[in-house]
PDB file of C-alpha atoms and ligand atoms in Angstrom:
ATOM      1  CA  UNK Z 661      -0.045  -0.186   0.031  1.00 88.00           C
ATOM      2  CA  UNK Z 662       1.119   3.394  -0.667  1.00 96.00           C
ATOM      3  CA  UNK Z 663       0.670   6.209   1.571  1.00 98.00           C
ATOM      4  CA  UNK Z 664      -1.737   8.967   0.430  1.00 98.00           C
ATOM      5  CA  UNK Z 665       0.160  12.582   0.748  1.00 98.00           C
ATOM      6  CA  UNK Z 666      -3.300  14.873   1.660  1.00 98.00           C
ATOM      7  CA  UNK Z 667      -2.795  18.382   0.447  1.00 98.00           C
ATOM      8  CA  UNK Z 668      -5.639  20.715   1.764  1.00 98.00           C
ATOM      9  CA  UNK Z 669      -5.374  23.165  -0.609  1.00 97.00           C
ATOM     10  CA  UNK Z 670      -8.601  22.285  -2.726  1.00 98.00           C
ATOM     11  CA  UNK Z 671     -10.626  22.106   0.909  1.00 98.00           C
ATOM     12  CA  UNK Z 672      -9.219  25.290   1.776  1.00 96.00           C
ATOM     13  CA  UNK Z 673     -10.268  27.070  -1.624  1.00 95.00           C
ATOM     14  CA  UNK Z 674     -13.598  25.620  -1.502  1.00 96.00           C
ATOM     15  CA  UNK Z 675     -14.013  27.399   1.967  1.00 96.00           C
ATOM     16  CA  UNK Z 676     -12.444  30.801   0.915  1.00 94.00           C
ATOM     17  CA  UNK Z 677     -15.177  30.415  -1.715  1.00 94.00           C
ATOM     18  CA  UNK Z 678     -17.880  29.542   0.526  1.00 95.00           C
ATOM     19  CA  UNK Z 679     -17.044  32.366   3.148  1.00 95.00           C
ATOM     20  CA  UNK Z 680     -16.786  34.921   0.085  1.00 95.00           C
ATOM     21  CA  UNK Z 681     -20.334  33.977  -1.631  1.00 95.00           C
ATOM     22  CA  UNK Z 682     -21.789  34.023   2.299  1.00 95.00           C
ATOM     23  CA  UNK Z 683     -20.162  37.832   2.832  1.00 94.00           C
ATOM     24  CA  UNK Z 684     -21.266  39.058  -0.456  1.00 95.00           C
ATOM     25  CA  UNK Z 685     -24.936  37.575  -0.067  1.00 95.00           C
ATOM     26  CA  UNK Z 686     -24.953  39.121   3.023  1.00 94.00           C
ATOM     27  CA  UNK Z 687     -23.426  42.498   1.743  1.00 95.00           C
ATOM     28  CA  UNK Z 688     -20.805  42.348   4.129  1.00 94.00           C
ATOM     29  CA  UNK Z 689     -16.957  43.132   4.236  1.00 96.00           C
ATOM     30  CA  UNK Z 690     -15.645  41.870   7.269  1.00 97.00           C
ATOM     31  CA  UNK Z 691     -12.894  43.771   8.925  1.00 98.00           C
ATOM     32  CA  UNK Z 692      -9.937  42.468  11.217  1.00 98.00           C
ATOM     33  CA  UNK Z 693      -7.191  44.091  12.691  1.00 98.00           C
ATOM     34  CA  UNK Z 694      -3.891  41.698  13.033  1.00 97.00           C
ATOM     35  CA  UNK Z 695      -1.114  42.485  16.058  1.00 97.00           C
ATOM     36  CA  UNK Z 696       2.287  41.355  15.253  1.00 96.00           C
ATOM     37  CA  UNK Z 697       5.499  42.287  16.695  1.00 93.00           C
ATOM     38  CA  UNK Z 698       6.993  44.416  13.839  1.00 89.00           C
ATOM     39  CA  UNK Z 699      10.633  43.561  14.507  1.00 90.00           C
ATOM     40  CA  UNK Z 700       9.901  39.473  13.538  1.00 91.00           C
ATOM     41  CA  UNK Z 701      10.516  39.335  10.008  1.00 90.00           C
ATOM     42  CA  UNK Z 702       8.920  35.786  10.293  1.00 87.00           C
ATOM     43  CA  UNK Z 703       5.486  37.126  11.527  1.00 90.00           C
ATOM     44  CA  UNK Z 704       5.551  39.980   9.307  1.00 91.00           C
ATOM     45  CA  UNK Z 705       5.868  37.878   6.355  1.00 90.00           C
ATOM     46  CA  UNK Z 706       3.022  35.633   7.449  1.00 90.00           C
ATOM     47  CA  UNK Z 707       0.623  38.405   8.122  1.00 91.00           C
ATOM     48  CA  UNK Z 708       1.270  39.814   4.588  1.00 91.00           C
ATOM     49  CA  UNK Z 709       0.220  36.295   3.273  1.00 90.00           C
ATOM     50  CA  UNK Z 710      -2.691  36.530   5.386  1.00 92.00           C
ATOM     51  CA  UNK Z 711      -3.694  40.004   4.199  1.00 93.00           C
ATOM     52  CA  UNK Z 712      -3.517  38.880   0.596  1.00 92.00           C
ATOM     53  CA  UNK Z 713      -5.508  35.733   1.303  1.00 91.00           C
ATOM     54  CA  UNK Z 714      -8.228  37.609   3.296  1.00 94.00           C
ATOM     55  CA  UNK Z 715      -8.829  39.419   0.047  1.00 90.00           C
ATOM     56  CA  UNK Z 716      -9.910  36.245  -1.958  1.00 84.00           C
ATOM     57  CA  UNK Z 717     -12.390  35.858   1.071  1.00 87.00           C
ATOM     58  CA  UNK Z 718     -13.976  39.370   1.000  1.00 91.00           C
ATOM     59  CA  UNK Z 719     -12.354  40.190   4.161  1.00 96.00           C
ATOM     60  CA  UNK Z 720     -10.500  43.644   5.007  1.00 96.00           C
ATOM     61  CA  UNK Z 721      -7.411  42.517   6.899  1.00 96.00           C
ATOM     62  CA  UNK Z 722      -4.861  45.463   8.384  1.00 96.00           C
ATOM     63  CA  UNK Z 723      -1.903  44.919  10.264  1.00 96.00           C
ATOM     64  CA  UNK Z 724      -0.833  46.436  13.293  1.00 96.00           C
ATOM     65  CA  UNK Z 725       2.060  46.616  15.543  1.00 97.00           C
ATOM     66  CA  UNK Z 726       1.881  45.896  19.155  1.00 97.00           C
ATOM     67  CA  UNK Z 727       1.900  48.721  21.533  1.00 97.00           C
ATOM     68  CA  UNK Z 728       5.077  49.200  23.601  1.00 94.00           C
ATOM     69  CA  UNK Z 729       4.632  47.331  26.936  1.00 95.00           C
ATOM     70  CA  UNK Z 730       2.040  45.161  28.286  1.00 97.00           C
ATOM     71  CA  UNK Z 731      -0.224  47.581  29.989  1.00 97.00           C
ATOM     72  CA  UNK Z 732      -0.682  49.254  26.679  1.00 98.00           C
ATOM     73  CA  UNK Z 733      -1.061  46.124  24.288  1.00 98.00           C
ATOM     74  CA  UNK Z 734      -4.278  45.213  26.572  1.00 98.00           C
ATOM     75  CA  UNK Z 735      -5.380  48.846  26.208  1.00 98.00           C
ATOM     76  CA  UNK Z 736      -4.799  48.786  22.648  1.00 98.00           C
ATOM     77  CA  UNK Z 737      -6.909  45.487  22.494  1.00 98.00           C
ATOM     78  CA  UNK Z 738      -9.781  46.779  24.748  1.00 98.00           C
ATOM     79  CA  UNK Z 739      -9.614  50.039  22.231  1.00 98.00           C
ATOM     80  CA  UNK Z 740     -10.017  47.644  19.301  1.00 98.00           C
ATOM     81  CA  UNK Z 741     -12.636  45.836  21.354  1.00 98.00           C
ATOM     82  CA  UNK Z 742     -14.718  48.913  21.610  1.00 98.00           C
ATOM     83  CA  UNK Z 743     -13.988  50.169  17.951  1.00 98.00           C
ATOM     84  CA  UNK Z 744     -17.554  49.714  15.833  1.00 97.00           C
ATOM     85  CA  UNK Z 745     -15.286  49.542  12.738  1.00 97.00           C
ATOM     86  CA  UNK Z 746     -13.461  46.286  14.108  1.00 98.00           C
ATOM     87  CA  UNK Z 747     -15.131  43.012  13.429  1.00 98.00           C
ATOM     88  CA  UNK Z 748     -12.353  40.907  14.790  1.00 98.00           C
ATOM     89  CA  UNK Z 749      -8.868  41.146  16.552  1.00 98.00           C
ATOM     90  CA  UNK Z 750      -5.864  38.699  16.232  1.00 97.00           C
ATOM     91  CA  UNK Z 751      -2.945  38.842  18.325  1.00 97.00           C
ATOM     92  CA  UNK Z 752      -0.414  36.816  16.367  1.00 95.00           C
ATOM     93  CA  UNK Z 753       2.418  35.058  17.927  1.00 91.00           C
ATOM     94  CA  UNK Z 754       4.918  35.270  19.512  1.00 91.00           C
ATOM     95  CA  UNK Z 755       3.226  37.320  21.925  1.00 94.00           C
ATOM     96  CA  UNK Z 756       5.381  40.215  23.389  1.00 95.00           C
ATOM     97  CA  UNK Z 757       7.028  39.488  26.429  1.00 95.00           C
ATOM     98  CA  UNK Z 758       4.766  39.661  29.452  1.00 97.00           C
ATOM     99  CA  UNK Z 759       1.663  39.750  27.352  1.00 97.00           C
ATOM    100  CA  UNK Z 760      -0.538  36.397  28.537  1.00 96.00           C
ATOM    101  CA  UNK Z 761      -2.673  34.483  25.572  1.00 95.00           C
ATOM    102  CA  UNK Z 762      -5.790  34.393  27.761  1.00 96.00           C
ATOM    103  CA  UNK Z 763      -5.552  38.264  29.107  1.00 97.00           C
ATOM    104  CA  UNK Z 764      -5.225  39.085  25.852  1.00 98.00           C
ATOM    105  CA  UNK Z 765      -8.409  37.351  24.569  1.00 98.00           C
ATOM    106  CA  UNK Z 766     -10.300  38.796  28.081  1.00 98.00           C
ATOM    107  CA  UNK Z 767      -8.954  42.345  26.724  1.00 98.00           C
ATOM    108  CA  UNK Z 768     -10.357  41.474  22.784  1.00 98.00           C
ATOM    109  CA  UNK Z 769     -13.754  40.177  24.320  1.00 98.00           C
ATOM    110  CA  UNK Z 770     -15.553  37.220  23.381  1.00 97.00           C
ATOM    111  CA  UNK Z 771     -17.492  38.777  20.635  1.00 96.00           C
ATOM    112  CA  UNK Z 772     -14.111  39.377  18.384  1.00 97.00           C
ATOM    113  CA  UNK Z 773     -11.976  36.845  19.621  1.00 97.00           C
ATOM    114  CA  UNK Z 774     -11.621  34.411  16.450  1.00 97.00           C
ATOM    115  CA  UNK Z 775      -9.317  32.129  17.883  1.00 96.00           C
ATOM    116  CA  UNK Z 776     -11.305  30.535  20.808  1.00 96.00           C
ATOM    117  CA  UNK Z 777      -9.266  31.842  23.571  1.00 96.00           C
ATOM    118  CA  UNK Z 778     -12.045  33.787  25.302  1.00 97.00           C
ATOM    119  CA  UNK Z 779     -12.750  31.646  28.427  1.00 96.00           C
ATOM    120  CA  UNK Z 780     -16.494  32.350  26.770  1.00 96.00           C
ATOM    121  CA  UNK Z 781     -15.822  30.808  23.518  1.00 97.00           C
ATOM    122  CA  UNK Z 782     -13.578  27.858  25.030  1.00 97.00           C
ATOM    123  CA  UNK Z 783     -16.151  26.934  27.850  1.00 97.00           C
ATOM    124  CA  UNK Z 784     -18.979  26.775  25.023  1.00 96.00           C
ATOM    125  CA  UNK Z 785     -16.818  24.294  23.486  1.00 97.00           C
ATOM    126  CA  UNK Z 786     -16.417  22.588  26.835  1.00 96.00           C
ATOM    127  CA  UNK Z 787     -19.773  22.516  27.153  1.00 96.00           C
ATOM    128  CA  UNK Z 788     -20.890  21.273  23.852  1.00 94.00           C
ATOM    129  CA  UNK Z 789     -22.582  24.562  22.987  1.00 92.00           C
ATOM    130  CA  UNK Z 790     -22.558  26.383  20.074  1.00 85.00           C
ATOM    131  CA  UNK Z 791     -19.512  28.865  19.770  1.00 81.00           C
ATOM    132  CA  UNK Z 792     -16.532  29.727  18.048  1.00 83.00           C
ATOM    133  CA  UNK Z 793     -13.082  27.219  18.081  1.00 89.00           C
ATOM    134  CA  UNK Z 794      -9.972  27.523  17.446  1.00 96.00           C
ATOM    135  CA  UNK Z 795      -9.113  27.468  13.837  1.00 97.00           C
ATOM    136  CA  UNK Z 796      -6.455  24.978  13.769  1.00 98.00           C
ATOM    137  CA  UNK Z 797      -8.576  22.262  15.898  1.00 98.00           C
ATOM    138  CA  UNK Z 798     -11.700  23.181  13.104  1.00 98.00           C
ATOM    139  CA  UNK Z 799      -9.034  22.237  10.570  1.00 98.00           C
ATOM    140  CA  UNK Z 800      -7.712  19.080  11.859  1.00 98.00           C
ATOM    141  CA  UNK Z 801     -11.409  17.859  12.252  1.00 98.00           C
ATOM    142  CA  UNK Z 802     -12.195  18.553   8.559  1.00 98.00           C
ATOM    143  CA  UNK Z 803      -8.811  16.648   7.485  1.00 98.00           C
ATOM    144  CA  UNK Z 804     -10.117  13.855   9.634  1.00 98.00           C
ATOM    145  CA  UNK Z 805     -13.365  13.771   8.333  1.00 98.00           C
ATOM    146  CA  UNK Z 806     -12.111  14.175   4.694  1.00 98.00           C
ATOM    147  CA  UNK Z 807      -9.846  11.213   5.126  1.00 98.00           C
ATOM    148  CA  UNK Z 808     -11.819   8.799   7.281  1.00 98.00           C
ATOM    149  CA  UNK Z 809     -15.364  10.005   6.973  1.00 98.00           C
ATOM    150  CA  UNK Z 810     -18.016  10.101   9.795  1.00 98.00           C
ATOM    151  CA  UNK Z 811     -16.081  10.083  12.985  1.00 98.00           C
ATOM    152  CA  UNK Z 812     -18.654   8.711  15.418  1.00 98.00           C
ATOM    153  CA  UNK Z 813     -17.199   5.529  16.969  1.00 98.00           C
ATOM    154  CA  UNK Z 814     -13.574   6.419  15.439  1.00 98.00           C
ATOM    155  CA  UNK Z 815     -10.585   6.141  18.091  1.00 98.00           C
ATOM    156  CA  UNK Z 816      -8.481   9.373  17.711  1.00 99.00           C
ATOM    157  CA  UNK Z 817      -5.461  10.027  19.718  1.00 99.00           C
ATOM    158  CA  UNK Z 818      -4.674  13.326  19.720  1.00 99.00           C
ATOM    159  CA  UNK Z 819      -0.790  14.293  20.803  1.00 98.00           C
ATOM    160  CA  UNK Z 820      -0.324  17.665  22.261  1.00 98.00           C
ATOM    161  CA  UNK Z 821      -2.767  19.383  24.838  1.00 98.00           C
ATOM    162  CA  UNK Z 822      -2.410  23.181  24.121  1.00 96.00           C
ATOM    163  CA  UNK Z 823      -4.847  25.694  24.517  1.00 95.00           C
ATOM    164  CA  UNK Z 824      -4.908  26.439  20.541  1.00 94.00           C
ATOM    165  CA  UNK Z 825      -4.675  22.982  19.294  1.00 97.00           C
ATOM    166  CA  UNK Z 826      -5.025  19.695  21.354  1.00 98.00           C
ATOM    167  CA  UNK Z 827      -7.529  20.846  23.881  1.00 97.00           C
ATOM    168  CA  UNK Z 828     -10.208  22.319  21.550  1.00 97.00           C
ATOM    169  CA  UNK Z 829      -9.635  19.597  18.992  1.00 98.00           C
ATOM    170  CA  UNK Z 830     -10.337  17.010  21.795  1.00 98.00           C
ATOM    171  CA  UNK Z 831     -13.770  18.620  22.749  1.00 97.00           C
ATOM    172  CA  UNK Z 832     -14.559  19.051  18.901  1.00 97.00           C
ATOM    173  CA  UNK Z 833     -13.961  15.127  18.240  1.00 98.00           C
ATOM    174  CA  UNK Z 834     -15.956  14.523  21.388  1.00 97.00           C
ATOM    175  CA  UNK Z 835     -18.978  16.589  19.858  1.00 97.00           C
ATOM    176  CA  UNK Z 836     -18.907  14.058  16.781  1.00 97.00           C
ATOM    177  CA  UNK Z 837     -18.839  10.953  19.265  1.00 98.00           C
ATOM    178  CA  UNK Z 838     -15.302   9.884  18.380  1.00 98.00           C
ATOM    179  CA  UNK Z 839     -13.339   7.890  21.061  1.00 98.00           C
ATOM    180  CA  UNK Z 840     -10.414  10.641  22.162  1.00 98.00           C
ATOM    181  CA  UNK Z 841      -7.346   9.756  23.977  1.00 98.00           C
ATOM    182  CA  UNK Z 842      -4.648  12.498  24.910  1.00 98.00           C
ATOM    183  CA  UNK Z 843      -0.789  12.183  24.797  1.00 98.00           C
ATOM    184  CA  UNK Z 844       1.543  14.973  25.591  1.00 98.00           C
ATOM    185  CA  UNK Z 845       5.150  15.679  26.563  1.00 98.00           C
ATOM    186  CA  UNK Z 846       4.838  13.746  29.902  1.00 98.00           C
ATOM    187  CA  UNK Z 847       3.057  10.721  28.296  1.00 98.00           C
ATOM    188  CA  UNK Z 848       4.755   7.651  29.641  1.00 98.00           C
ATOM    189  CA  UNK Z 849       4.215   5.429  26.421  1.00 98.00           C
ATOM    190  CA  UNK Z 850       3.534   7.888  23.769  1.00 98.00           C
ATOM    191  CA  UNK Z 851       3.395   4.730  20.976  1.00 98.00           C
ATOM    192  CA  UNK Z 852       1.372   2.459  22.916  1.00 98.00           C
ATOM    193  CA  UNK Z 853      -1.624   4.880  23.108  1.00 98.00           C
ATOM    194  CA  UNK Z 854      -1.202   6.145  19.492  1.00 98.00           C
ATOM    195  CA  UNK Z 855      -0.956   2.508  18.099  1.00 98.00           C
ATOM    196  CA  UNK Z 856      -4.442   1.936  19.655  1.00 98.00           C
ATOM    197  CA  UNK Z 857      -6.024   4.868  17.371  1.00 98.00           C
ATOM    198  CA  UNK Z 858      -7.351   4.606  14.023  1.00 98.00           C
ATOM    199  CA  UNK Z 859      -6.479   8.144  13.362  1.00 99.00           C
ATOM    200  CA  UNK Z 860      -3.528  10.205  15.147  1.00 99.00           C
ATOM    201  CA  UNK Z 861      -3.437  13.928  14.847  1.00 99.00           C
ATOM    202  CA  UNK Z 862      -0.057  15.232  16.280  1.00 98.00           C
ATOM    203  CA  UNK Z 863       0.328  18.914  17.219  1.00 98.00           C
ATOM    204  CA  UNK Z 864       3.930  18.951  18.902  1.00 98.00           C
ATOM    205  CA  UNK Z 865       6.308  20.935  16.796  1.00 97.00           C
ATOM    206  CA  UNK Z 866       8.667  17.814  17.659  1.00 98.00           C
ATOM    207  CA  UNK Z 867       9.904  16.973  13.989  1.00 98.00           C
ATOM    208  CA  UNK Z 868       9.444  13.164  13.273  1.00 97.00           C
ATOM    209  CA  UNK Z 869       8.169  12.297  16.473  1.00 98.00           C
ATOM    210  CA  UNK Z 870       5.415   9.996  15.011  1.00 98.00           C
ATOM    211  CA  UNK Z 871       7.255   6.908  13.471  1.00 98.00           C
ATOM    212  CA  UNK Z 872       5.772   3.709  12.260  1.00 98.00           C
ATOM    213  CA  UNK Z 873       6.341   2.100  15.596  1.00 98.00           C
ATOM    214  CA  UNK Z 874       3.489   4.634  16.591  1.00 98.00           C
ATOM    215  CA  UNK Z 875       0.731   3.892  14.564  1.00 98.00           C
ATOM    216  CA  UNK Z 876      -1.278   0.615  13.569  1.00 98.00           C
ATOM    217  CA  UNK Z 877      -1.553  -0.392  10.445  1.00 98.00           C
ATOM    218  CA  UNK Z 878      -3.571   1.517   7.876  1.00 98.00           C
ATOM    219  CA  UNK Z 879      -3.825   4.670  10.303  1.00 98.00           C
ATOM    220  CA  UNK Z 880      -4.683   8.089   8.989  1.00 98.00           C
ATOM    221  CA  UNK Z 881      -2.087  10.799  10.455  1.00 98.00           C
ATOM    222  CA  UNK Z 882      -3.103  14.618  10.601  1.00 98.00           C
ATOM    223  CA  UNK Z 883      -0.027  16.410  11.091  1.00 98.00           C
ATOM    224  CA  UNK Z 884      -0.270  19.669  12.721  1.00 98.00           C
ATOM    225  CA  UNK Z 885       3.276  20.392  13.892  1.00 97.00           C
ATOM    226  CA  UNK Z 886       5.479  22.630  11.938  1.00 95.00           C
ATOM    227  CA  UNK Z 887       8.853  22.922  12.918  1.00 95.00           C
ATOM    228  CA  UNK Z 888      11.935  24.170  10.810  1.00 91.00           C
ATOM    229  CA  UNK Z 889      15.679  22.677  10.404  1.00 91.00           C
ATOM    230  CA  UNK Z 890      18.400  24.057   7.592  1.00 91.00           C
ATOM    231  CA  UNK Z 891      15.759  25.857   5.886  1.00 88.00           C
ATOM    232  CA  UNK Z 892      13.050  22.980   5.341  1.00 93.00           C
ATOM    233  CA  UNK Z 893       9.657  22.965   7.226  1.00 93.00           C
ATOM    234  CA  UNK Z 894       9.123  19.643   8.898  1.00 96.00           C
ATOM    235  CA  UNK Z 895       5.946  18.052  10.343  1.00 98.00           C
ATOM    236  CA  UNK Z 896       5.769  15.874  13.434  1.00 98.00           C
ATOM    237  CA  UNK Z 897       5.541  12.677  11.137  1.00 98.00           C
ATOM    238  CA  UNK Z 898       8.371  10.833  10.031  1.00 98.00           C
ATOM    239  CA  UNK Z 899       7.189  10.315   6.620  1.00 98.00           C
ATOM    240  CA  UNK Z 900      10.000   7.653   5.653  1.00 97.00           C
ATOM    241  CA  UNK Z 901       9.099   5.583   8.506  1.00 98.00           C
ATOM    242  CA  UNK Z 902       5.186   5.711   8.183  1.00 98.00           C
ATOM    243  CA  UNK Z 903       5.229   5.043   4.305  1.00 98.00           C
ATOM    244  CA  UNK Z 904       3.201   2.041   3.244  1.00 98.00           C
ATOM    245  CA  UNK Z 905       1.457   1.612   6.778  1.00 98.00           C
ATOM    246  CA  UNK Z 906      -0.262   4.380   6.993  1.00 98.00           C
ATOM    247  CA  UNK Z 907      -3.026   5.130   4.901  1.00 98.00           C
ATOM    248  CA  UNK Z 908      -2.732   8.556   4.482  1.00 98.00           C
ATOM    249  CA  UNK Z 909      -0.557  11.564   5.846  1.00 98.00           C
ATOM    250  CA  UNK Z 910      -1.613  15.268   5.872  1.00 98.00           C
ATOM    251  CA  UNK Z 911       1.206  17.178   3.785  1.00 98.00           C
ATOM    252  CA  UNK Z 912       3.349  19.489   5.925  1.00 96.00           C
ATOM    253  CA  UNK Z 913       2.833  22.655   5.793  1.00 95.00           C
ATOM    254  CA  UNK Z 914       0.211  22.382   3.114  1.00 96.00           C
ATOM    255  CA  UNK Z 915      -2.226  19.816   5.078  1.00 98.00           C
ATOM    256  CA  UNK Z 916      -3.775  21.407   7.909  1.00 98.00           C
ATOM    257  CA  UNK Z 917      -2.099  25.004   7.378  1.00 96.00           C
ATOM    258  CA  UNK Z 918      -4.159  26.380   4.585  1.00 96.00           C
ATOM    259  CA  UNK Z 919      -7.452  24.861   5.789  1.00 97.00           C
ATOM    260  CA  UNK Z 920      -6.626  26.449   9.325  1.00 97.00           C
ATOM    261  CA  UNK Z 921      -6.170  29.942   7.328  1.00 96.00           C
ATOM    262  CA  UNK Z 922      -9.622  29.089   5.720  1.00 96.00           C
ATOM    263  CA  UNK Z 923     -11.333  28.218   9.011  1.00 97.00           C
ATOM    264  CA  UNK Z 924     -10.051  31.441  10.498  1.00 97.00           C
ATOM    265  CA  UNK Z 925     -11.483  33.681   7.898  1.00 97.00           C
ATOM    266  CA  UNK Z 926     -14.918  31.720   8.390  1.00 97.00           C
ATOM    267  CA  UNK Z 927     -14.753  32.773  11.889  1.00 97.00           C
ATOM    268  CA  UNK Z 928     -13.815  36.501  11.253  1.00 97.00           C
ATOM    269  CA  UNK Z 929     -17.118  36.142   8.873  1.00 97.00           C
ATOM    270  CA  UNK Z 930     -18.849  34.591  11.245  1.00 95.00           C
ATOM    271  CA  UNK Z 931     -18.383  37.670  14.047  1.00 96.00           C
ATOM    272  CA  UNK Z 932     -18.611  40.009  11.185  1.00 97.00           C
ATOM    273  CA  UNK Z 933     -22.584  38.523  10.705  1.00 95.00           C
ATOM    274  CA  UNK Z 934     -23.360  38.218  14.177  1.00 93.00           C
ATOM    275  CA  UNK Z 935     -22.562  42.166  14.607  1.00 92.00           C
ATOM    276  CA  UNK Z 936     -24.905  43.183  11.798  1.00 85.00           C
ATOM    277  CA  UNK Z 937     -28.498  43.701  12.629  1.00 77.00           C
ATOM    278  CA  UNK Z 938     -30.662  40.798  11.279  1.00 70.00           C
TER     279      UNK Z 938
HETATM  280  P1  NAD S 263       2.439  24.174  22.152  1.00 84.73           P
HETATM  281  O1  NAD S 263       4.205  24.239  22.292  1.00 84.73           O
HETATM  282  O2  NAD S 263       1.987  25.262  23.082  1.00 84.73           O
HETATM  283  O3  NAD S 263       2.280  22.685  22.643  1.00 84.73           O
HETATM  284  C1  NAD S 263       2.797  21.727  22.462  1.00 84.73           C
HETATM  285  C2  NAD S 263       2.317  20.497  23.084  1.00 84.73           C
HETATM  286  O4  NAD S 263       2.922  19.073  22.325  1.00 84.73           O
HETATM  287  C3  NAD S 263       2.327  20.491  24.474  1.00 84.73           C
HETATM  288  O5  NAD S 263       0.862  19.895  24.891  1.00 84.73           O
HETATM  289  C4  NAD S 263       3.207  19.451  24.887  1.00 84.73           C
HETATM  290  O6  NAD S 263       2.904  18.757  26.117  1.00 84.73           O
HETATM  291  C5  NAD S 263       3.353  18.445  23.551  1.00 84.73           C
HETATM  292  N1  NAD S 263       4.550  17.816  23.634  1.00 84.73           N
HETATM  293  C6  NAD S 263       5.847  18.437  23.142  1.00 84.73           C
HETATM  294  N2  NAD S 263       6.882  17.399  22.752  1.00 84.73           N
HETATM  295  C7  NAD S 263       6.344  16.339  23.109  1.00 84.73           C
HETATM  296  C8  NAD S 263       6.570  14.689  22.597  1.00 84.73           C
HETATM  297  N3  NAD S 263       8.124  14.586  22.934  1.00 84.73           N
HETATM  298  N4  NAD S 263       5.796  13.801  23.156  1.00 84.73           N
HETATM  299  C9  NAD S 263       4.350  14.097  23.243  1.00 84.73           C
HETATM  300  N5  NAD S 263       3.891  15.571  23.001  1.00 84.73           N
HETATM  301  C10 NAD S 263       4.733  16.358  23.302  1.00 84.73           C
HETATM  302  O7  NAD S 263       2.365  24.047  20.614  1.00 84.73           O
HETATM  303  P2  NAD S 263       1.168  24.656  19.981  1.00 84.73           P
HETATM  304  O8  NAD S 263       1.008  26.165  19.781  1.00 84.73           O
HETATM  305  O9  NAD S 263      -0.199  23.848  20.371  1.00 84.73           O
HETATM  306  O10 NAD S 263       1.650  24.219  18.403  1.00 84.73           O
HETATM  307  C11 NAD S 263       1.979  22.853  18.087  1.00 84.73           C
HETATM  308  C12 NAD S 263       2.478  22.733  16.797  1.00 84.73           C
HETATM  309  O11 NAD S 263       1.437  22.649  15.784  1.00 84.73           O
HETATM  310  C13 NAD S 263       3.841  23.798  16.553  1.00 84.73           C
HETATM  311  O12 NAD S 263       4.614  23.267  15.893  1.00 84.73           O
HETATM  312  C14 NAD S 263       2.909  24.617  15.638  1.00 84.73           C
HETATM  313  O13 NAD S 263       3.645  25.718  14.718  1.00 84.73           O
HETATM  314  C15 NAD S 263       2.030  23.977  15.135  1.00 84.73           C
HETATM  315  N6  NAD S 263       0.827  24.593  14.570  1.00 84.73           N
HETATM  316  C16 NAD S 263       0.318  24.643  13.224  1.00 84.73           C
HETATM  317  C17 NAD S 263      -0.964  24.918  12.901  1.00 84.73           C
HETATM  318  C18 NAD S 263      -0.998  24.739  11.250  1.00 84.73           C
HETATM  319  O14 NAD S 263      -2.424  25.221  11.156  1.00 84.73           O
HETATM  320  N7  NAD S 263      -0.571  23.768  10.295  1.00 84.73           N
HETATM  321  C19 NAD S 263      -1.538  25.949  13.806  1.00 84.73           C
HETATM  322  C20 NAD S 263      -0.941  26.266  14.678  1.00 84.73           C
HETATM  323  C21 NAD S 263       0.005  25.651  15.522  1.00 84.73           C
END
């Protein structure tokens, strides 16, 4: 069996087109402010790409530099929360020193938080209530459904338990009646846990962590992790090792990544729609 390398580009294009169509139907041009550390070239390049892609989804995305110190940044975020011309606010990583991700989400407010980090949005997800979840977790679910089908009853191992990927993803999988187990850096025998799974989603940033020894024959692997080495972008999955044993592996970085961006833009549209009088 040859392992399929799954690209997320087609699905991402469809989600962008759907967001654009819905925005046009509703007569809305959503607005989003993205804050970044202007001295970080990587963050600047990422934001410029996001800006270009946002145009394709009919979203006006403006990039701003973080204010000078944490207190000023929280005030900056609160001002954007109170600005009626702004539908959504995103704080790009790395956050400036002294700025806490949850405190930043609190300053942005639940309504304009499109990363699912505000305790109200995260709480709704935890309770299985309708709400807005983290885009990377949404994208991982989309990949898992595209490759596996209906997730009800599927055994899914999530590797990584961060607030932006592993935790929200676990809740979204439970909402789909999957049986979920979660591994992390302190898990004693990760391979024993992941070998039980039909689907392994890995979001650690540890290049090559998931090998043939970690998976069952025919498993589906969703590779969320991104790390860089010698100018190369690497995922969490050791592709050479799992070749012929995994049914499919998502491409890193063009598997989950583009769908994450598309889900983020869909979330931005969602906030914009909910803020307009119906
Ligand atoms: P994080 O550092 O906040 O969390 C990493 C998680 O991995 C932690 O729960 C940690 O316990 C676990 N972990 C670390 N080493 C491990 C090991 N050896 N074995 C098992 N678990 C281990 O990172 P994050 O923000 O959740 O991001 C995770 C990865 O996903 C990063 O590589 C990041 O770049 C990538 N990412 C990708 C996308 C995308 O769209 N493709 C989006 C967001 C993040």
